[in-house]
Coordinates of C-alpha atoms in Angstrom, one line a residue:
M1 CA 0.0 0.0 0.0
E2 CA 1.6 3.3 -1.1
K3 CA 0.7 6.7 0.2
T4 CA -0.2 9.4 -2.3
G5 CA 2.3 11.9 -1.0
F6 CA 5.1 9.3 -1.3
R7 CA 4.0 8.6 -4.9
W8 CA 4.2 12.3 -5.9
N9 CA 7.6 12.5 -4.3
K10 CA 8.8 9.7 -6.6
I11 CA 7.2 11.4 -9.6
T12 CA 9.1 14.6 -8.7
T13 CA 12.3 12.5 -8.5
Y14 CA 11.7 11.1 -12.0
I15 CA 11.2 14.6 -13.4
L16 CA 14.3 16.1 -11.7
L17 CA 16.6 13.3 -12.8
V18 CA 15.3 13.4 -16.4
A19 CA 15.4 17.1 -16.5
C20 CA 19.0 17.1 -15.4
A21 CA 19.9 14.5 -18.0
V22 CA 18.2 16.4 -20.8
T23 CA 19.8 19.7 -19.9
I24 CA 23.2 18.1 -20.0
K25 CA 22.5 16.4 -23.3
F26 CA 20.7 19.4 -24.9
F27 CA 23.6 21.8 -24.2
D28 CA 26.3 19.3 -25.2
W29 CA 28.2 19.4 -21.9
H30 CA 29.7 16.0 -22.8
I31 CA 29.2 14.2 -19.4
R32 CA 28.0 11.0 -20.9
I33 CA 28.7 8.9 -17.8
F34 CA 26.6 11.2 -15.7
I35 CA 23.7 11.1 -18.2
S36 CA 23.7 7.2 -18.3
L37 CA 23.9 7.0 -14.5
L38 CA 20.9 9.4 -14.2
Y39 CA 18.8 7.3 -16.5
F40 CA 20.0 4.1 -14.8
T41 CA 18.8 5.6 -11.5
V42 CA 15.4 6.4 -13.0
D43 CA 15.0 2.7 -14.1
V44 CA 16.1 1.4 -10.7
V45 CA 13.5 3.6 -8.9
W46 CA 10.9 2.5 -11.4
L47 CA 11.9 -1.2 -10.9
Y48 CA 11.1 -0.7 -7.2
D49 CA 7.7 0.9 -8.1
I50 CA 6.8 -2.0 -10.4
I51 CA 7.5 -4.5 -7.6
K52 CA 5.5 -2.6 -5.0
R53 CA 2.6 -1.1 -7.0
F54 CA 1.6 -3.4 -9.9
I55 CA -1.0 -5.9 -8.7
Q56 CA -1.3 -8.1 -11.8
K57 CA 1.4 -10.7 -11.2
N58 CA 2.0 -11.7 -14.9
M59 CA 2.1 -8.1 -16.1
R60 CA 4.5 -7.2 -13.2
N61 CA 6.9 -9.9 -14.2
V62 CA 7.0 -8.8 -17.8
L63 CA 7.6 -5.1 -16.8
I64 CA 10.4 -6.2 -14.5
A65 CA 12.2 -8.0 -17.3
S66 CA 11.7 -5.0 -19.6
D67 CA 13.1 -2.6 -17.0
I68 CA 16.1 -4.8 -16.4
L69 CA 16.8 -4.8 -20.1
M70 CA 16.6 -0.9 -20.1
M71 CA 19.1 -0.7 -17.3
Y72 CA 21.4 -3.2 -19.2
W73 CA 21.1 -0.9 -22.3
H74 CA 22.2 2.2 -20.4
I75 CA 25.2 0.4 -18.8
L76 CA 26.2 -1.2 -22.1
R77 CA 26.2 2.2 -23.8
L78 CA 28.1 3.8 -21.0
I79 CA 30.8 1.1 -21.1
K80 CA 31.1 1.3 -24.9
Y81 CA 31.6 5.1 -25.1
E82 CA 33.6 5.6 -21.9
F83 CA 35.7 2.6 -21.4
V84 CA 36.2 0.9 -24.7
L85 CA 38.3 2.2 -27.6
E86 CA 36.3 3.3 -30.6
G87 CA 36.9 1.1 -33.7
T88 CA 37.9 -2.0 -31.9
T89 CA 36.2 -5.5 -32.4
L90 CA 34.9 -5.2 -28.8
S91 CA 33.4 -1.8 -29.5
R92 CA 31.7 -3.3 -32.6
Y93 CA 30.2 -6.2 -30.8
M94 CA 29.0 -3.9 -28.0
W95 CA 27.3 -1.9 -30.7
Y96 CA 25.7 -5.1 -32.0
S97 CA 24.5 -5.8 -28.4
Y98 CA 22.4 -2.7 -28.5
Y99 CA 19.9 -4.6 -30.6
I100 CA 19.1 -7.1 -27.9
P101 CA 17.2 -4.6 -25.8
L102 CA 16.1 -2.6 -28.8
T103 CA 14.2 -5.7 -30.2
F104 CA 13.1 -7.3 -26.9
I105 CA 11.9 -4.3 -24.9
P106 CA 9.1 -3.3 -27.3
V107 CA 7.9 -6.9 -27.6
L108 CA 7.9 -7.3 -23.9
F109 CA 5.9 -4.1 -23.4
F110 CA 3.4 -5.3 -26.0
W111 CA 3.2 -8.5 -24.1
A112 CA 2.5 -6.6 -20.9
A113 CA -0.2 -4.6 -22.7
L114 CA -2.1 -7.8 -23.4
Y115 CA -3.0 -7.8 -19.7
I116 CA -4.7 -4.4 -19.8
G117 CA -8.3 -4.7 -18.8
R118 CA -7.9 -8.3 -17.5
T119 CA -8.3 -9.6 -13.9
E120 CA -5.3 -10.1 -11.6
Q121 CA -5.2 -13.9 -12.2
S122 CA -5.7 -13.8 -16.0
T123 CA -3.2 -15.4 -18.3
I124 CA -2.7 -14.8 -22.0
S125 CA -2.8 -17.5 -24.7
A126 CA 0.3 -19.7 -25.1
K127 CA 0.5 -18.6 -28.7
W128 CA 1.8 -15.2 -27.7
Y129 CA 5.0 -16.9 -26.5
W130 CA 6.0 -17.5 -30.1
V131 CA 6.3 -13.8 -30.5
L132 CA 9.6 -13.9 -28.6
I133 CA 11.1 -15.9 -31.5
V134 CA 11.2 -12.7 -33.6
P135 CA 13.4 -10.5 -31.4
F136 CA 15.5 -13.6 -30.5
A137 CA 16.2 -14.3 -34.2
V138 CA 16.9 -10.7 -35.1
S139 CA 19.3 -10.3 -32.1
L140 CA 21.1 -13.4 -33.1
G141 CA 21.4 -12.2 -36.6
V142 CA 22.8 -8.9 -35.6
M143 CA 25.3 -10.4 -33.2
T144 CA 26.6 -12.7 -36.1
N145 CA 26.7 -9.8 -38.6
D146 CA 30.4 -10.2 -39.1
W147 CA 29.7 -13.6 -40.9
H148 CA 26.9 -12.5 -43.2
Q149 CA 26.6 -8.6 -42.9
M150 CA 22.8 -8.8 -43.3
A151 CA 22.3 -6.1 -40.6
F152 CA 25.2 -3.7 -41.5
R153 CA 27.5 -3.8 -44.5
F154 CA 31.0 -2.4 -44.0
Y155 CA 32.9 -1.0 -47.0
G156 CA 36.1 0.3 -45.7
T157 CA 39.4 -1.7 -45.8
D158 CA 40.7 -0.5 -42.5
K159 CA 39.2 -2.7 -39.8
H160 CA 39.5 0.0 -37.2
K161 CA 37.4 2.5 -39.1
W162 CA 34.4 0.2 -39.6
A163 CA 32.1 2.8 -38.1
L164 CA 32.9 5.4 -40.8
D165 CA 31.6 3.6 -43.9
Y166 CA 28.7 1.2 -43.7
S167 CA 25.1 0.9 -44.7
Y168 CA 22.0 -0.8 -43.3
G169 CA 20.9 -4.3 -44.2
P170 CA 17.4 -6.0 -44.0
L171 CA 18.0 -7.2 -40.4
Y172 CA 18.3 -3.5 -39.3
Y173 CA 15.0 -2.6 -40.9
I174 CA 13.3 -5.6 -39.4
A175 CA 14.6 -4.4 -35.9
V176 CA 13.1 -1.0 -36.6
A177 CA 9.9 -2.6 -37.8
I178 CA 9.6 -4.6 -34.5
L179 CA 9.8 -1.3 -32.5
A180 CA 7.2 0.3 -34.8
V181 CA 4.8 -2.6 -34.9
S182 CA 5.1 -3.2 -31.1
L183 CA 4.3 0.5 -30.5
M184 CA 1.2 0.4 -32.7
G185 CA 0.1 -2.9 -31.0
I186 CA 0.4 -1.4 -27.5
M187 CA -1.6 1.7 -28.5
V188 CA -4.3 -0.5 -30.2
L189 CA -4.7 -2.6 -27.0
S190 CA -4.9 0.5 -24.9
I191 CA -7.5 2.1 -27.2
R192 CA -9.5 -1.1 -27.2
S193 CA -9.7 -1.1 -23.4
S194 CA -10.8 2.6 -23.4
V195 CA -13.5 2.0 -26.0
R196 CA -14.9 -0.9 -23.9
T197 CA -15.3 1.4 -20.9
K198 CA -16.3 4.4 -23.1
Q199 CA -13.5 6.6 -21.6
W200 CA -12.9 8.7 -24.6
I201 CA -10.4 11.1 -22.9
Y202 CA -8.2 8.0 -22.4
I203 CA -8.2 7.4 -26.2
A204 CA -7.0 11.0 -26.7
I205 CA -4.1 10.5 -24.3
V206 CA -3.1 7.2 -25.9
L207 CA -3.1 8.8 -29.4
F208 CA -0.9 11.6 -27.9
F209 CA 1.7 9.0 -27.0
L210 CA 1.4 7.3 -30.4
C211 CA 2.1 10.7 -32.2
D212 CA 5.0 11.3 -29.8
G213 CA 6.5 8.0 -30.7
I214 CA 6.0 8.6 -34.4
L215 CA 7.5 12.1 -34.2
Y216 CA 10.7 10.7 -32.5
M217 CA 11.1 7.9 -34.9
T218 CA 10.7 10.2 -37.8
G219 CA 13.3 12.6 -36.4
Y220 CA 15.6 9.7 -35.6
A221 CA 15.4 8.4 -39.1
S222 CA 16.1 11.8 -40.7
G223 CA 19.5 11.8 -39.0
D224 CA 19.4 15.6 -38.4
S225 CA 19.5 16.3 -34.7
D226 CA 19.3 20.1 -35.1
K227 CA 15.9 19.7 -36.8
A228 CA 14.7 16.8 -34.6
I229 CA 14.4 18.4 -31.2
L230 CA 13.5 15.1 -29.5
K231 CA 16.5 13.4 -31.0
K232 CA 18.7 16.2 -29.7
M233 CA 17.2 15.7 -26.2
F234 CA 17.2 11.9 -26.1
E235 CA 19.2 9.1 -27.6
M236 CA 17.3 5.9 -28.5
P237 CA 17.9 4.1 -25.1
E238 CA 16.9 7.3 -23.2
F239 CA 13.8 7.8 -25.2
V240 CA 12.6 4.2 -25.0
S241 CA 13.2 4.3 -21.2
I242 CA 11.4 7.6 -20.6
Y243 CA 8.6 6.9 -23.2
F244 CA 7.5 3.6 -21.8
L245 CA 7.9 4.6 -18.2
T246 CA 5.7 7.6 -18.7
F247 CA 3.2 5.7 -20.7
W248 CA 2.7 3.0 -18.0
E249 CA 2.6 5.5 -15.2
T250 CA -0.2 7.3 -17.2
L251 CA -2.2 4.1 -17.4
V252 CA -1.9 3.7 -13.7
Y253 CA -2.9 7.3 -13.0
L254 CA -5.9 6.9 -15.3
H255 CA -6.9 3.7 -13.4
M256 CA -6.7 1.7 -16.6
I257 CA -4.3 -0.7 -14.6
P258 CA -5.0 -1.6 -11.0
S259 CA -2.3 -0.6 -8.6
N260 CA -1.6 -0.8 -4.9
E261 CA -2.4 2.8 -4.1
G262 CA -5.2 5.3 -3.6
Y263 CA -6.4 4.0 -0.2
E264 CA -6.0 7.5 1.2
Q265 CA -8.6 8.8 -1.3
F266 CA -11.0 6.1 -0.2
F267 CA -10.8 7.2 3.4
E268 CA -10.9 10.9 2.5
K269 CA -14.2 10.5 0.7
S270 CA -15.7 8.5 3.5
S271 CA -18.2 10.2 5.8
L272 CA -17.1 8.0 8.7
R273 CA -14.8 9.2 11.5
A274 CA -12.4 6.3 11.0
G275 CA -8.8 5.4 10.3
L276 CA -6.1 2.7 10.0
A277 CA -3.4 2.6 12.6
D278 CA -0.3 0.5 13.1
L279 CA -0.2 -1.9 16.1
S280 CA 1.3 0.9 18.3
G281 CA -1.7 3.1 17.7
D282 CA -0.2 5.6 15.3
I283 CA -2.7 6.5 12.6
R284 CA -1.4 6.0 9.1
I285 CA -4.5 6.7 7.1
K286 CA -7.6 8.5 8.2
S287 CA -10.9 9.9 6.8
S288 CA -11.6 13.6 6.2
E289 CA -13.4 13.8 9.5
Q290 CA -10.7 14.6 12.0
M291 CA -10.1 12.1 14.9
N292 CA -8.5 13.8 18.0
V293 CA -7.3 10.7 19.6
T294 CA -3.9 9.5 21.0
P295 CA -2.1 6.2 20.1
Q296 CA -2.6 5.1 23.7
E297 CA -6.4 5.6 23.5
I298 CA -6.5 3.6 20.3
V299 CA -4.7 0.7 21.8
S300 CA -6.8 0.9 25.0
S301 CA -10.1 0.9 22.9
L302 CA -9.2 -2.6 21.7
D303 CA -10.3 -3.9 25.1
D304 CA -13.1 -1.4 25.9
T305 CA -14.7 1.7 24.4
V306 CA -12.9 5.0 25.3
L307 CA -14.6 8.3 25.7
T308 CA -12.8 11.1 24.0
E309 CA -11.6 14.1 25.8
D310 CA -14.4 16.4 24.7
G311 CA -17.0 13.8 25.6
R312 CA -18.7 14.0 22.1
F313 CA -17.6 10.6 20.8
V314 CA -16.7 7.1 22.0
L315 CA -13.7 5.4 20.4
K316 CA -13.9 1.8 19.3
S317 CA -11.2 -0.3 17.6
Y318 CA -10.8 -3.7 16.0
E319 CA -7.4 -5.4 15.5
M320 CA -6.8 -6.7 12.1
K321 CA -3.8 -8.1 10.3
R322 CA -0.7 -5.9 10.9
G323 CA -2.8 -3.0 12.1
I324 CA -5.8 -1.5 13.9
F325 CA -9.1 -0.2 12.4
C326 CA -10.5 2.5 14.6
W327 CA -13.7 4.6 14.5
E328 CA -15.6 7.1 16.5
E329 CA -19.4 7.1 17.3
N330 CA -21.2 10.3 18.1
I331 CA -22.9 10.4 21.5
E332 CA -23.2 14.2 21.6
E333 CA -27.0 14.2 21.7
L334 CA -27.2 11.6 24.4
S335 CA -24.5 13.5 26.4
R336 CA -26.3 16.8 25.9
L337 CA -29.6 15.3 27.3
N338 CA -27.8 13.8 30.3
E339 CA -26.1 17.1 31.1
E340 CA -29.4 19.0 30.6
L341 CA -31.2 16.7 33.0
E342 CA -28.4 16.9 35.5
D343 CA -28.3 20.7 35.4
N344 CA -32.0 21.1 35.9
C345 CA -32.8 18.3 38.3
N346 CA -32.5 20.7 41.3
Y347 CA -35.0 23.1 39.8
L348 CA -37.8 20.8 38.8
V349 CA -40.0 21.6 41.8
E350 CA -43.2 22.4 40.0
E351 CA -45.4 19.6 38.8
N352 CA -46.0 21.1 35.3
Y353 CA -42.3 21.6 34.7
M354 CA -41.7 18.0 35.7
I355 CA -44.6 16.8 33.4
N356 CA -43.2 18.7 30.5
K357 CA -39.8 17.2 31.0
M358 CA -41.2 13.8 31.3
N359 CA -43.2 14.2 28.2
K360 CA -40.2 15.3 26.3
L361 CA -38.3 12.3 27.6
D362 CA -41.1 10.0 26.7
E363 CA -41.2 11.5 23.2
L364 CA -37.4 10.9 22.8
T365 CA -37.9 7.3 24.1
K366 CA -40.6 6.6 21.5
R367 CA -38.4 8.1 18.8
D368 CA -35.5 6.0 19.9
K369 CA -37.8 2.9 20.0
Q370 CA -39.0 3.7 16.4
K371 CA -35.4 4.1 15.3
N372 CA -34.5 0.8 17.0
E373 CA -37.3 -0.9 15.2
V374 CA -36.1 0.5 11.9
Y375 CA -32.5 -0.5 12.7
D376 CA -33.6 -4.0 13.6
S377 CA -35.4 -4.3 10.4
I378 CA -32.3 -3.2 8.5
A379 CA -30.1 -5.6 10.4
R380 CA -32.5 -8.5 9.6
N381 CA -32.5 -7.8 5.9
V382 CA -28.7 -7.4 5.6
M383 CA -27.8 -10.2 8.0
P384 CA -26.7 -12.6 5.2
Q385 CA -24.3 -10.0 3.9
I386 CA -23.0 -9.3 7.4
V387 CA -22.3 -12.9 8.0
K388 CA -20.4 -13.2 4.7
V389 CA -18.3 -10.2 5.5
S390 CA -17.6 -11.5 9.0
G391 CA -16.6 -14.9 7.5
I392 CA -14.2 -13.1 5.1
L393 CA -12.6 -10.9 7.7
N394 CA -12.2 -13.8 10.2
Q395 CA -10.3 -15.9 7.6
L396 CA -8.0 -13.4 5.9
P397 CA -5.1 -15.2 4.1
E398 CA -1.4 -14.4 4.7
D399 CA -0.7 -14.1 1.0
E400 CA -0.8 -10.4 0.0
D401 CA -2.6 -11.0 -3.3
E402 CA -5.2 -13.3 -1.8
F403 CA -5.7 -10.7 1.1
S404 CA -6.3 -7.9 -1.5
K405 CA -8.7 -10.2 -3.4
N406 CA -10.7 -11.0 -0.2
M407 CA -10.9 -7.4 0.8
K408 CA -12.3 -6.4 -2.5
Y409 CA -14.8 -9.2 -2.4
A410 CA -15.8 -8.1 1.2
S411 CA -16.2 -4.5 0.0
V412 CA -19.0 -5.6 -2.4
F413 CA -21.1 -6.9 0.6
M414 CA -20.2 -3.8 2.7
V415 CA -21.4 -1.3 0.2
Y416 CA -24.6 -3.2 -0.2
I417 CA -25.1 -3.1 3.6
K418 CA -24.6 0.6 3.6
R419 CA -26.8 1.3 0.6
C420 CA -29.6 -1.0 1.6
S421 CA -29.7 0.6 5.0
N422 CA -29.9 4.0 3.4
L423 CA -32.8 3.0 1.1
R424 CA -34.7 1.4 4.0
L425 CA -34.4 4.7 5.9
L426 CA -35.8 6.6 2.9
A427 CA -38.6 4.0 2.6
N428 CA -39.5 4.5 6.3
S429 CA -39.9 8.2 5.6
G430 CA -42.1 8.1 2.6
E431 CA -44.2 6.0 0.2
Y432 CA -42.0 6.8 -2.9
I433 CA -38.3 7.0 -3.5
D434 CA -36.5 8.7 -6.5
I435 CA -35.1 6.1 -8.8
E436 CA -32.0 8.3 -8.8
E437 CA -31.4 7.0 -5.3
L438 CA -31.5 3.4 -6.6
G439 CA -29.2 4.3 -9.5
I440 CA -26.7 6.0 -7.2
S441 CA -26.7 2.9 -4.9
I442 CA -26.1 0.5 -7.8
S443 CA -23.4 2.8 -9.3
E444 CA -21.5 2.8 -6.0
S445 CA -21.8 -1.0 -5.7
L446 CA -20.4 -1.4 -9.2
E447 CA -17.5 0.9 -8.4
Y448 CA -16.4 -1.7 -5.9
V449 CA -17.2 -4.6 -8.2
S450 CA -14.9 -3.0 -10.8
L451 CA -12.0 -3.3 -8.4
M452 CA -12.2 -7.1 -9.0
D453 CA -11.3 -6.4 -12.7
I454 CA -14.9 -6.8 -13.8
V455 CA -16.1 -4.3 -16.5
C456 CA -19.1 -2.5 -15.1
H457 CA -21.5 0.1 -16.4
C458 CA -24.6 1.7 -15.0
E459 CA -27.2 4.1 -16.6
Y460 CA -30.3 5.6 -14.9
D461 CA -32.8 8.3 -15.3
K462 CA -33.4 11.0 -12.7
E463 CA -36.9 12.3 -13.4
Y464 CA -39.1 9.6 -11.9
R465 CA -40.1 8.1 -8.6
M466 CA -41.0 4.5 -7.7
S467 CA -42.8 2.9 -4.8
S468 CA -40.4 2.2 -1.8
E469 CA -41.2 -1.5 -1.7
L470 CA -40.4 -1.9 -5.4
V471 CA -37.1 -0.1 -5.0
L472 CA -36.1 -2.3 -2.2
C473 CA -37.2 -5.4 -4.0
I474 CA -35.2 -4.4 -7.1
F475 CA -32.1 -3.6 -5.1
Q476 CA -32.3 -7.0 -3.3
I477 CA -32.6 -8.8 -6.7
Y478 CA -29.6 -6.8 -8.0
Q479 CA -27.5 -8.1 -5.0
E480 CA -28.8 -11.6 -5.4
I481 CA -27.7 -11.7 -9.1
L482 CA -24.4 -10.0 -8.2
E483 CA -23.5 -12.6 -5.5
H484 CA -24.4 -15.4 -8.0
A485 CA -22.2 -13.8 -10.7
I486 CA -19.0 -12.9 -9.0
P487 CA -16.2 -13.4 -9.0
S488 CA -16.1 -15.4 -12.3
C489 CA -18.2 -13.0 -14.4
N490 CA -16.3 -10.6 -16.7
A491 CA -18.9 -7.7 -17.1
V492 CA -22.0 -6.3 -15.4
L493 CA -24.4 -3.9 -17.2
V494 CA -27.3 -2.2 -15.3
M495 CA -29.8 0.2 -16.9
L496 CA -32.8 1.9 -15.2
N497 CA -34.6 4.0 -17.8
K498 CA -38.0 5.0 -19.1
K499 CA -39.0 3.1 -22.2
E500 CA -42.3 4.1 -23.8
D501 CA -44.8 4.1 -21.0
N502 CA -42.8 1.9 -18.6
I503 CA -39.9 2.1 -16.1
V504 CA -37.5 -0.7 -17.0
F505 CA -34.8 -2.2 -14.8
Y506 CA -32.4 -4.3 -16.9
M507 CA -29.3 -6.1 -15.6
E508 CA -27.0 -8.3 -17.6
V509 CA -23.9 -10.3 -16.4
G510 CA -21.3 -12.0 -18.6
L511 CA -20.1 -15.5 -17.7
P512 CA -21.8 -15.6 -14.2
E513 CA -20.5 -18.0 -11.5
K514 CA -24.0 -19.5 -11.1
N515 CA -27.2 -19.3 -13.1
I516 CA -29.5 -16.5 -12.1
S517 CA -32.2 -17.7 -9.7
V518 CA -34.6 -14.9 -8.6
D519 CA -38.0 -16.7 -9.4
F520 CA -38.7 -16.5 -5.7
K521 CA -39.3 -12.8 -6.2
K522 CA -41.6 -13.2 -9.1
K523 CA -44.7 -13.4 -6.9
E524 CA -43.6 -10.3 -4.9
L525 CA -43.0 -8.3 -8.0
E526 CA -46.4 -9.3 -9.4
N527 CA -48.0 -8.1 -6.1
L528 CA -46.2 -4.7 -6.7
G529 CA -47.5 -4.5 -10.3
A530 CA -44.2 -5.4 -12.0
K531 CA -43.2 -8.1 -14.4
L532 CA -40.0 -10.2 -14.3
D533 CA -38.3 -11.6 -17.3
I534 CA -35.1 -13.8 -17.2
Q535 CA -33.0 -14.4 -20.4
V536 CA -30.2 -17.0 -20.5
C537 CA -27.7 -16.9 -23.4
E538 CA -24.5 -18.9 -24.0
E539 CA -22.1 -16.2 -22.5
S540 CA -24.4 -14.0 -20.5
E541 CA -27.7 -13.9 -18.5
S542 CA -30.0 -11.0 -18.0
V543 CA -33.0 -9.9 -15.9
T544 CA -35.7 -7.4 -16.9
I545 CA -38.2 -5.8 -14.5
T546 CA -40.9 -3.7 -16.0
K547 CA -43.3 -1.4 -14.2
A548 CA -46.0 0.8 -15.9
L549 CA -45.2 4.5 -15.7
A550 CA -48.9 5.4 -15.0
Q551 CA -48.6 3.6 -11.7
E552 CA -45.6 5.6 -10.6
R553 CA -44.9 9.3 -10.2
T554 CA -42.6 11.9 -11.7
K555 CA -40.5 14.0 -9.4
A556 CA -41.9 17.4 -8.4

């Protein structure tokens, strides 16, 4: 888990290192060893980032191999120009060795791009392993160029001046083609993922990277550094390193690739007064609602609730794996009532005054009783989900990947508990509920489902209202379908719109874990004036609930 501030510090480090290297290169200060070490440092830092932040194991392994090749390229180039005499046989073979990373790195990055939009445990088809034969064959051909000269043809008679008079052979153009084709493939895979999720701004960003790559390759091929500003700023190893690093970091920033970060934002957007602390009680991540508690109070609250210093909250904690989850509950109203009764008890001498106070207390008691009845009803309806969450949290695995997977799975039930409770409170206060509330509840639920690498989409209208009982019934059906579908399904689509003279709820899941079984709700829906239709296809299943608009109301 990486903190946001730490991530931005590393991004700043990347920018400073690259800016320093570009400045040296741009003004021809001839400190090649310093430039190579700067880019090598960038790759080392990014290697650490890959290991810590990229969740998809297969993608992470491919990116690690690519980054190691980039480091090898920088070191190889540094040794050739700083420690080996120009024109020697060793120098020539080190030059040949450039084409090992030049051909393998783009193919490996293309291989990693195949995992974009896939789940953490997804694998690619075995046929893609044959792609590695191409860079291997080209690299082998370049390294044996002295025998056949199919990559470079040397014309000079002086063996020490081979670099002054040569031309390119077919193997060289194949190596360049590998770079170009891999770049195009990476961009196509990224655009395909953006189209699936209808994130059009992502497509624009991907096209920007594509144009940037074409611009550099065009300038590199022209051979004129004065006219090609990118070539003057970056040599080929430097450009490949920065280009792909920036591209993958952009995908992470746009959430096109899941990463082990962003937990601070989750707590900041939460309305709870809660936080995560280490075992010594020091809070590491907390919600936007400030918690004025000490580490000692957090540790003490593991055994018993602790009253805060201002008396407005009680602190509760729960010990979890390698940390403590703590939260505060507001008792301000109860404390205020107790203080008021205590302050006025000496002055309640007149019977009417006493009766008034007793009436108020009785009214509060009745209200609390009504609230308790509502809360008991909520607890009964979400008890299956509470049991499932409890089971997951009580059996958290030691493996980090499995731990992350279980927590994501548990969050699907927790958001249902939260949203179902909210809808039941709204139902208790009125006969009708805006379908926008139902749409918002489903949208939030799908946000957590998408963390499991399941493509999710939700659309809903905002102008209509629906009976409270029907809203609760539809939301329960949605959850039943969702629990049957995950984690094996690959997509969830939910639409809640007006069609002709009906309000239609439509839900479709791709490749569900179990067949949809909500027939038990059919009778209840008929009593509410709605129709239920279930469609089963080869790769997906769908449910449609239709209610006549004349029986519902538009929003005022």
